Amino acid sequence: MIFEEEMHMLDGKKIILRSARLDEAEMLIDYLKNVAGETRFLMSEPDEINYTKKDEEQFIDEHNQSKDALLMLAFVDGEYAGTCSFESKSGSRRKKHRAGIGIALFQKYTGFGLGKLMLKRLLTELKNLGFEQAELTVVSNNEKAYHLYKSLGFKECGIISNANKYDDGTYADDIFMVLKF
Ligand SMILES: CC(C)(COP(=O)(O)OP(=O)(O)OC[C@H]1O[C@@H](n2cnc3c(N)ncnc32)[C@H](O)[C@@H]1OP(=O)(O)O)[C@@H](O)C(=O)NCCC(=O)NCCS
């Protein structure tokens, strides 16, 4: 679905939230490689991000055309800062009430409330679309994200121990969280 452009002010900065455009495919691939290298809290290592421009254009297009998926980009004073997204767990009627969500910002744009603003907007959209619950996975030592999700009402509902194994041989658990509307 398309998230129509909206403007917010946060900490004296102008924030634009809107859907991704097809001509931003390369920007989004660069972003994925960068954010994957900035923390140990995302799905993969930067060298595992191998999407082509065509793959990414298709990904953007699918999200924009779909009724139950959204890519929401944030721009801070005109600079791309990160993405927040959801995808329905559909595939069958039994799962259609659930939305899986994700968020990652460049480190430079963390810590001043942007994550909270984006998630609040995303959750409002989900409620309006009729979803009954939002779900996510967070790496157990991602204290900032965990705190943020808790503050928005998400509750822990399970842990997979050693869900992540890093190149240095260390592990981290994944925590599943759910927010029921
Ligand atoms: C996680 C992330 C989305 C949070 O967004 P953000 O804009 O940095 O967070 P915000 O500034 O909106 O708010 C974070 C909250 O955590 C709190 N916080 C900040 N640092 C913290 C820490 N080390 N421990 C606990 N809480 C912390 C803030 O005080 C704020 O709480 P409040 O709203 O009750 O005041 C962002 O940091 C990010 O993209 N990180 C890298 C990728 C990532 O981890 N993605 C999430 C994967 S599940």
PDB file of C-alpha atoms and ligand atoms in Angstrom:
ATOM      1  CA  MET A   1       0.000   0.000   0.000  1.00  0.00           C
ATOM      2  CA  ILE A   2       0.981   3.588  -0.459  1.00  0.00           C
ATOM      3  CA  PHE A   3       1.643   5.713   2.600  1.00  0.00           C
ATOM      4  CA  GLU A   4       0.912   9.243   1.477  1.00  0.00           C
ATOM      5  CA  GLU A   5       3.605  11.749   2.345  1.00  0.00           C
ATOM      6  CA  GLU A   6       3.224  13.437   5.713  1.00  0.00           C
ATOM      7  CA  MET A   7       5.341  15.920   7.600  1.00  0.00           C
ATOM      8  CA  HIS A   8       6.210  15.985  11.310  1.00  0.00           C
ATOM      9  CA  MET A   9       8.526  18.097  13.456  1.00  0.00           C
ATOM     10  CA  LEU A  10      10.729  16.269  15.950  1.00  0.00           C
ATOM     11  CA  ASP A  11      13.486  17.773  18.060  1.00  0.00           C
ATOM     12  CA  GLY A  12      13.559  20.798  15.721  1.00  0.00           C
ATOM     13  CA  LYS A  13      14.005  18.599  12.631  1.00  0.00           C
ATOM     14  CA  LYS A  14      11.619  18.263   9.690  1.00  0.00           C
ATOM     15  CA  ILE A  15      10.550  14.647   9.256  1.00  0.00           C
ATOM     16  CA  ILE A  16       8.932  13.337   6.070  1.00  0.00           C
ATOM     17  CA  LEU A  17       7.316   9.907   6.115  1.00  0.00           C
ATOM     18  CA  ARG A  18       6.225   8.305   2.848  1.00  0.00           C
ATOM     19  CA  SER A  19       6.261   5.135   0.771  1.00  0.00           C
ATOM     20  CA  ALA A  20       9.359   4.176  -1.214  1.00  0.00           C
ATOM     21  CA  ARG A  21       9.612   5.069  -4.902  1.00  0.00           C
ATOM     22  CA  LEU A  22      10.943   2.747  -7.602  1.00  0.00           C
ATOM     23  CA  ASP A  23      13.830   5.101  -8.393  1.00  0.00           C
ATOM     24  CA  GLU A  24      15.028   4.693  -4.774  1.00  0.00           C
ATOM     25  CA  ALA A  25      15.945   1.006  -5.252  1.00  0.00           C
ATOM     26  CA  GLU A  26      19.718   1.595  -5.240  1.00  0.00           C
ATOM     27  CA  MET A  27      19.456   3.903  -2.241  1.00  0.00           C
ATOM     28  CA  LEU A  28      17.622   1.152  -0.359  1.00  0.00           C
ATOM     29  CA  ILE A  29      20.235  -1.496  -1.230  1.00  0.00           C
ATOM     30  CA  ASP A  30      23.027   0.818   0.021  1.00  0.00           C
ATOM     31  CA  TYR A  31      20.997   1.453   3.173  1.00  0.00           C
ATOM     32  CA  LEU A  32      20.550  -2.278   3.839  1.00  0.00           C
ATOM     33  CA  LYS A  33      24.297  -2.871   3.504  1.00  0.00           C
ATOM     34  CA  ASN A  34      25.079   0.054   5.791  1.00  0.00           C
ATOM     35  CA  VAL A  35      22.597  -0.625   8.566  1.00  0.00           C
ATOM     36  CA  ALA A  36      23.494  -4.333   8.559  1.00  0.00           C
ATOM     37  CA  GLY A  37      27.081  -3.310   9.333  1.00  0.00           C
ATOM     38  CA  GLU A  38      26.215  -0.737  11.977  1.00  0.00           C
ATOM     39  CA  THR A  39      24.691  -3.108  14.555  1.00  0.00           C
ATOM     40  CA  ARG A  40      24.479  -6.812  15.376  1.00  0.00           C
ATOM     41  CA  PHE A  41      20.696  -6.577  15.642  1.00  0.00           C
ATOM     42  CA  LEU A  42      19.582  -7.175  12.043  1.00  0.00           C
ATOM     43  CA  MET A  43      19.053 -10.365  10.058  1.00  0.00           C
ATOM     44  CA  SER A  44      22.283 -10.592   8.095  1.00  0.00           C
ATOM     45  CA  GLU A  45      25.863  -9.482   7.599  1.00  0.00           C
ATOM     46  CA  PRO A  46      26.487  -6.711   5.028  1.00  0.00           C
ATOM     47  CA  ASP A  47      28.213  -9.124   2.604  1.00  0.00           C
ATOM     48  CA  GLU A  48      25.020 -11.205   2.516  1.00  0.00           C
ATOM     49  CA  ILE A  49      22.973  -8.344   1.043  1.00  0.00           C
ATOM     50  CA  ASN A  50      23.133  -9.270  -2.627  1.00  0.00           C
ATOM     51  CA  TYR A  51      19.930  -7.822  -4.041  1.00  0.00           C
ATOM     52  CA  THR A  52      20.063  -6.425  -7.547  1.00  0.00           C
ATOM     53  CA  LYS A  53      18.426  -3.140  -8.504  1.00  0.00           C
ATOM     54  CA  LYS A  54      15.727  -5.188 -10.259  1.00  0.00           C
ATOM     55  CA  ASP A  55      15.080  -7.309  -7.136  1.00  0.00           C
ATOM     56  CA  GLU A  56      14.725  -4.179  -5.050  1.00  0.00           C
ATOM     57  CA  GLU A  57      12.440  -2.457  -7.563  1.00  0.00           C
ATOM     58  CA  GLN A  58      10.219  -5.519  -7.492  1.00  0.00           C
ATOM     59  CA  PHE A  59      10.264  -5.493  -3.673  1.00  0.00           C
ATOM     60  CA  ILE A  60       9.228  -1.820  -3.593  1.00  0.00           C
ATOM     61  CA  ASP A  61       6.565  -2.353  -6.242  1.00  0.00           C
ATOM     62  CA  GLU A  62       5.093  -5.377  -4.451  1.00  0.00           C
ATOM     63  CA  HIS A  63       4.828  -3.392  -1.208  1.00  0.00           C
ATOM     64  CA  ASN A  64       3.292  -0.388  -2.952  1.00  0.00           C
ATOM     65  CA  GLN A  65       0.729  -2.489  -4.858  1.00  0.00           C
ATOM     66  CA  SER A  66      -0.179  -4.802  -1.977  1.00  0.00           C
ATOM     67  CA  LYS A  67      -3.159  -4.117   0.298  1.00  0.00           C
ATOM     68  CA  ASP A  68      -1.397  -5.694   3.251  1.00  0.00           C
ATOM     69  CA  ALA A  69       2.236  -4.604   3.085  1.00  0.00           C
ATOM     70  CA  LEU A  70       3.938  -1.237   3.471  1.00  0.00           C
ATOM     71  CA  LEU A  71       7.432   0.233   3.223  1.00  0.00           C
ATOM     72  CA  MET A  72       7.544   3.537   5.105  1.00  0.00           C
ATOM     73  CA  LEU A  73      10.647   5.660   4.567  1.00  0.00           C
ATOM     74  CA  ALA A  74      11.737   8.524   6.835  1.00  0.00           C
ATOM     75  CA  PHE A  75      13.661  11.600   5.726  1.00  0.00           C
ATOM     76  CA  VAL A  76      15.212  13.925   8.308  1.00  0.00           C
ATOM     77  CA  ASP A  77      15.797  17.439   7.008  1.00  0.00           C
ATOM     78  CA  GLY A  78      15.788  15.935   3.503  1.00  0.00           C
ATOM     79  CA  GLU A  79      18.184  13.042   4.217  1.00  0.00           C
ATOM     80  CA  TYR A  80      17.052   9.414   4.063  1.00  0.00           C
ATOM     81  CA  ALA A  81      17.152   8.079   7.653  1.00  0.00           C
ATOM     82  CA  GLY A  82      15.644   4.579   7.573  1.00  0.00           C
ATOM     83  CA  THR A  83      12.662   2.363   6.926  1.00  0.00           C
ATOM     84  CA  CYS A  84       9.822   0.839   8.897  1.00  0.00           C
ATOM     85  CA  SER A  85       7.639  -1.830   7.301  1.00  0.00           C
ATOM     86  CA  PHE A  86       4.917  -4.374   7.749  1.00  0.00           C
ATOM     87  CA  GLU A  87       3.793  -7.450   5.905  1.00  0.00           C
ATOM     88  CA  SER A  88       0.647  -9.429   6.623  1.00  0.00           C
ATOM     89  CA  LYS A  89       1.207 -13.028   7.663  1.00  0.00           C
ATOM     90  CA  SER A  90      -1.427 -13.904   5.094  1.00  0.00           C
ATOM     91  CA  GLY A  91      -1.355 -16.889   2.842  1.00  0.00           C
ATOM     92  CA  SER A  92      -4.400 -18.284   4.587  1.00  0.00           C
ATOM     93  CA  ARG A  93      -7.476 -16.734   6.211  1.00  0.00           C
ATOM     94  CA  ARG A  94      -6.315 -18.077   9.586  1.00  0.00           C
ATOM     95  CA  LYS A  95      -3.243 -15.842   9.613  1.00  0.00           C
ATOM     96  CA  LYS A  96      -4.584 -12.705   7.963  1.00  0.00           C
ATOM     97  CA  HIS A  97      -5.221 -10.866  11.242  1.00  0.00           C
ATOM     98  CA  ARG A  98      -1.477 -10.796  12.015  1.00  0.00           C
ATOM     99  CA  ALA A  99       1.088  -8.266  10.733  1.00  0.00           C
ATOM    100  CA  GLY A 100       4.838  -8.730  11.009  1.00  0.00           C
ATOM    101  CA  ILE A 101       6.728  -5.473  11.436  1.00  0.00           C
ATOM    102  CA  GLY A 102      10.342  -4.331  11.172  1.00  0.00           C
ATOM    103  CA  ILE A 103      12.367  -1.142  11.543  1.00  0.00           C
ATOM    104  CA  ALA A 104      15.972  -0.059  11.035  1.00  0.00           C
ATOM    105  CA  LEU A 105      17.413   3.445  11.077  1.00  0.00           C
ATOM    106  CA  PHE A 106      20.904   4.620  10.274  1.00  0.00           C
ATOM    107  CA  GLN A 107      22.687   5.026  13.636  1.00  0.00           C
ATOM    108  CA  LYS A 108      23.093   8.722  12.871  1.00  0.00           C
ATOM    109  CA  TYR A 109      19.322   9.138  13.104  1.00  0.00           C
ATOM    110  CA  THR A 110      18.671   7.082  16.227  1.00  0.00           C
ATOM    111  CA  GLY A 111      18.018   8.298  19.752  1.00  0.00           C
ATOM    112  CA  PHE A 112      15.787  11.338  19.182  1.00  0.00           C
ATOM    113  CA  GLY A 113      12.377   9.700  18.896  1.00  0.00           C
ATOM    114  CA  LEU A 114      12.184   8.865  15.179  1.00  0.00           C
ATOM    115  CA  GLY A 115      11.768   5.120  15.792  1.00  0.00           C
ATOM    116  CA  LYS A 116       8.885   5.763  18.156  1.00  0.00           C
ATOM    117  CA  LEU A 117       7.214   8.198  15.760  1.00  0.00           C
ATOM    118  CA  MET A 118       7.448   5.772  12.822  1.00  0.00           C
ATOM    119  CA  LEU A 119       6.196   2.791  14.805  1.00  0.00           C
ATOM    120  CA  LYS A 120       3.271   4.766  16.231  1.00  0.00           C
ATOM    121  CA  ARG A 121       2.243   5.782  12.709  1.00  0.00           C
ATOM    122  CA  LEU A 122       2.664   2.227  11.423  1.00  0.00           C
ATOM    123  CA  LEU A 123       0.626   0.773  14.292  1.00  0.00           C
ATOM    124  CA  THR A 124      -2.166   3.289  13.674  1.00  0.00           C
ATOM    125  CA  GLU A 125      -2.258   2.236  10.011  1.00  0.00           C
ATOM    126  CA  LEU A 126      -2.410  -1.426  11.026  1.00  0.00           C
ATOM    127  CA  LYS A 127      -5.306  -0.801  13.390  1.00  0.00           C
ATOM    128  CA  ASN A 128      -7.165   1.166  10.702  1.00  0.00           C
ATOM    129  CA  LEU A 129      -6.617  -1.656   8.215  1.00  0.00           C
ATOM    130  CA  GLY A 130      -8.269  -4.087  10.622  1.00  0.00           C
ATOM    131  CA  PHE A 131      -5.243  -6.096  11.743  1.00  0.00           C
ATOM    132  CA  GLU A 132      -5.699  -7.571  15.220  1.00  0.00           C
ATOM    133  CA  GLN A 133      -2.083  -7.928  16.249  1.00  0.00           C
ATOM    134  CA  ALA A 134       1.427  -6.755  15.351  1.00  0.00           C
ATOM    135  CA  GLU A 135       4.363  -9.102  15.788  1.00  0.00           C
ATOM    136  CA  LEU A 136       8.135  -8.746  15.724  1.00  0.00           C
ATOM    137  CA  THR A 137      11.400 -10.384  16.645  1.00  0.00           C
ATOM    138  CA  VAL A 138      14.119  -8.563  18.579  1.00  0.00           C
ATOM    139  CA  VAL A 139      17.638  -9.729  19.442  1.00  0.00           C
ATOM    140  CA  SER A 140      17.709 -10.104  23.223  1.00  0.00           C
ATOM    141  CA  ASN A 141      20.525  -7.628  23.878  1.00  0.00           C
ATOM    142  CA  ASN A 142      18.964  -4.888  21.732  1.00  0.00           C
ATOM    143  CA  GLU A 143      17.949  -2.947  24.833  1.00  0.00           C
ATOM    144  CA  LYS A 144      16.874   0.203  23.069  1.00  0.00           C
ATOM    145  CA  ALA A 145      14.549  -1.590  20.655  1.00  0.00           C
ATOM    146  CA  TYR A 146      13.193  -3.839  23.426  1.00  0.00           C
ATOM    147  CA  HIS A 147      12.448  -0.801  25.613  1.00  0.00           C
ATOM    148  CA  LEU A 148      10.779   0.975  22.710  1.00  0.00           C
ATOM    149  CA  TYR A 149       8.547  -1.996  21.849  1.00  0.00           C
ATOM    150  CA  LYS A 150       7.573  -2.444  25.518  1.00  0.00           C
ATOM    151  CA  SER A 151       6.718   1.243  25.781  1.00  0.00           C
ATOM    152  CA  LEU A 152       4.367   0.813  22.800  1.00  0.00           C
ATOM    153  CA  GLY A 153       2.605  -2.094  24.522  1.00  0.00           C
ATOM    154  CA  PHE A 154       4.331  -5.126  22.959  1.00  0.00           C
ATOM    155  CA  LYS A 155       4.571  -8.162  25.232  1.00  0.00           C
ATOM    156  CA  GLU A 156       7.192 -10.873  25.170  1.00  0.00           C
ATOM    157  CA  CYS A 157       5.766 -14.201  24.041  1.00  0.00           C
ATOM    158  CA  GLY A 158       8.756 -16.469  23.538  1.00  0.00           C
ATOM    159  CA  ILE A 159      12.500 -16.828  23.176  1.00  0.00           C
ATOM    160  CA  ILE A 160      14.621 -18.861  20.790  1.00  0.00           C
ATOM    161  CA  SER A 161      17.945 -19.293  22.500  1.00  0.00           C
ATOM    162  CA  ASN A 162      21.067 -18.953  20.331  1.00  0.00           C
ATOM    163  CA  ALA A 163      18.905 -17.895  17.378  1.00  0.00           C
ATOM    164  CA  ASN A 164      21.805 -15.806  16.041  1.00  0.00           C
ATOM    165  CA  LYS A 165      25.371 -17.050  15.613  1.00  0.00           C
ATOM    166  CA  TYR A 166      27.913 -14.370  14.738  1.00  0.00           C
ATOM    167  CA  ASP A 167      31.115 -14.721  12.722  1.00  0.00           C
ATOM    168  CA  ASP A 168      33.143 -14.481  15.964  1.00  0.00           C
ATOM    169  CA  GLY A 169      31.396 -17.614  17.291  1.00  0.00           C
ATOM    170  CA  THR A 170      29.215 -15.832  19.869  1.00  0.00           C
ATOM    171  CA  TYR A 171      25.429 -16.216  20.023  1.00  0.00           C
ATOM    172  CA  ALA A 172      22.392 -14.095  20.859  1.00  0.00           C
ATOM    173  CA  ASP A 173      18.791 -15.083  21.577  1.00  0.00           C
ATOM    174  CA  ASP A 174      15.726 -13.858  19.689  1.00  0.00           C
ATOM    175  CA  ILE A 175      12.683 -12.607  21.604  1.00  0.00           C
ATOM    176  CA  PHE A 176       9.246 -12.718  19.972  1.00  0.00           C
ATOM    177  CA  MET A 177       6.898  -9.875  20.891  1.00  0.00           C
ATOM    178  CA  VAL A 178       3.220  -9.284  20.156  1.00  0.00           C
ATOM    179  CA  LEU A 179       0.975  -6.257  20.481  1.00  0.00           C
ATOM    180  CA  LYS A 180      -2.742  -7.014  20.475  1.00  0.00           C
ATOM    181  CA  PHE A 181      -4.863  -4.068  19.377  1.00  0.00           C
TER     182      PHE A 181
HETATM  183  C1  LIG B   1      15.767   0.369  17.484  1.00  0.00           C
HETATM  184  C2  LIG B   1      15.465   1.681  16.803  1.00  0.00           C
HETATM  185  C3  LIG B   1      14.429   1.470  15.717  1.00  0.00           C
HETATM  186  C4  LIG B   1      14.905   2.659  17.826  1.00  0.00           C
HETATM  187  O1  LIG B   1      14.646   3.896  17.227  1.00  0.00           O
HETATM  188  P1  LIG B   1      15.180   5.241  17.901  1.00  0.00           P
HETATM  189  O2  LIG B   1      14.697   6.363  17.073  1.00  0.00           O
HETATM  190  O3  LIG B   1      16.632   5.133  18.125  1.00  0.00           O
HETATM  191  O4  LIG B   1      14.430   5.181  19.292  1.00  0.00           O
HETATM  192  P2  LIG B   1      13.625   6.357  19.997  1.00  0.00           P
HETATM  193  O5  LIG B   1      14.571   7.508  20.152  1.00  0.00           O
HETATM  194  O6  LIG B   1      12.338   6.595  19.302  1.00  0.00           O
HETATM  195  O7  LIG B   1      13.227   5.734  21.406  1.00  0.00           O
HETATM  196  C5  LIG B   1      13.894   4.722  22.028  1.00  0.00           C
HETATM  197  C6  LIG B   1      13.416   4.545  23.435  1.00  0.00           C
HETATM  198  O8  LIG B   1      14.441   3.735  24.031  1.00  0.00           O
HETATM  199  C7  LIG B   1      15.059   4.463  25.104  1.00  0.00           C
HETATM  200  N1  LIG B   1      16.475   4.088  25.073  1.00  0.00           N
HETATM  201  C8  LIG B   1      17.476   4.681  24.416  1.00  0.00           C
HETATM  202  N2  LIG B   1      18.621   4.008  24.624  1.00  0.00           N
HETATM  203  C9  LIG B   1      18.312   2.969  25.433  1.00  0.00           C
HETATM  204  C10 LIG B   1      19.052   1.900  26.029  1.00  0.00           C
HETATM  205  N3  LIG B   1      20.360   1.747  25.781  1.00  0.00           N
HETATM  206  N4  LIG B   1      18.392   1.023  26.815  1.00  0.00           N
HETATM  207  C11 LIG B   1      17.063   1.145  27.052  1.00  0.00           C
HETATM  208  N5  LIG B   1      16.314   2.141  26.515  1.00  0.00           N
HETATM  209  C12 LIG B   1      16.931   3.029  25.726  1.00  0.00           C
HETATM  210  C13 LIG B   1      14.774   5.908  24.816  1.00  0.00           C
HETATM  211  O9  LIG B   1      14.822   6.652  26.011  1.00  0.00           O
HETATM  212  C14 LIG B   1      13.353   5.813  24.259  1.00  0.00           C
HETATM  213  O10 LIG B   1      12.428   5.556  25.315  1.00  0.00           O
HETATM  214  P3  LIG B   1      11.220   6.529  25.692  1.00  0.00           P
HETATM  215  O11 LIG B   1      10.398   6.661  24.454  1.00  0.00           O
HETATM  216  O12 LIG B   1      10.513   5.791  26.786  1.00  0.00           O
HETATM  217  O13 LIG B   1      11.847   7.803  26.092  1.00  0.00           O
HETATM  218  C15 LIG B   1      16.752   2.307  16.161  1.00  0.00           C
HETATM  219  O14 LIG B   1      17.658   2.609  17.201  1.00  0.00           O
HETATM  220  C16 LIG B   1      17.408   1.400  15.135  1.00  0.00           C
HETATM  221  O15 LIG B   1      17.003   1.373  13.987  1.00  0.00           O
HETATM  222  N6  LIG B   1      18.459   0.687  15.538  1.00  0.00           N
HETATM  223  C17 LIG B   1      19.248  -0.150  14.644  1.00  0.00           C
HETATM  224  C18 LIG B   1      18.487  -1.297  14.020  1.00  0.00           C
HETATM  225  C19 LIG B   1      17.629  -2.038  15.018  1.00  0.00           C
HETATM  226  O16 LIG B   1      18.060  -2.375  16.098  1.00  0.00           O
HETATM  227  N7  LIG B   1      16.378  -2.295  14.605  1.00  0.00           N
HETATM  228  C20 LIG B   1      15.417  -3.003  15.417  1.00  0.00           C
HETATM  229  C21 LIG B   1      15.490  -4.442  15.130  1.00  0.00           C
HETATM  230  S1  LIG B   1      14.294  -5.365  16.088  1.00  0.00           S
END
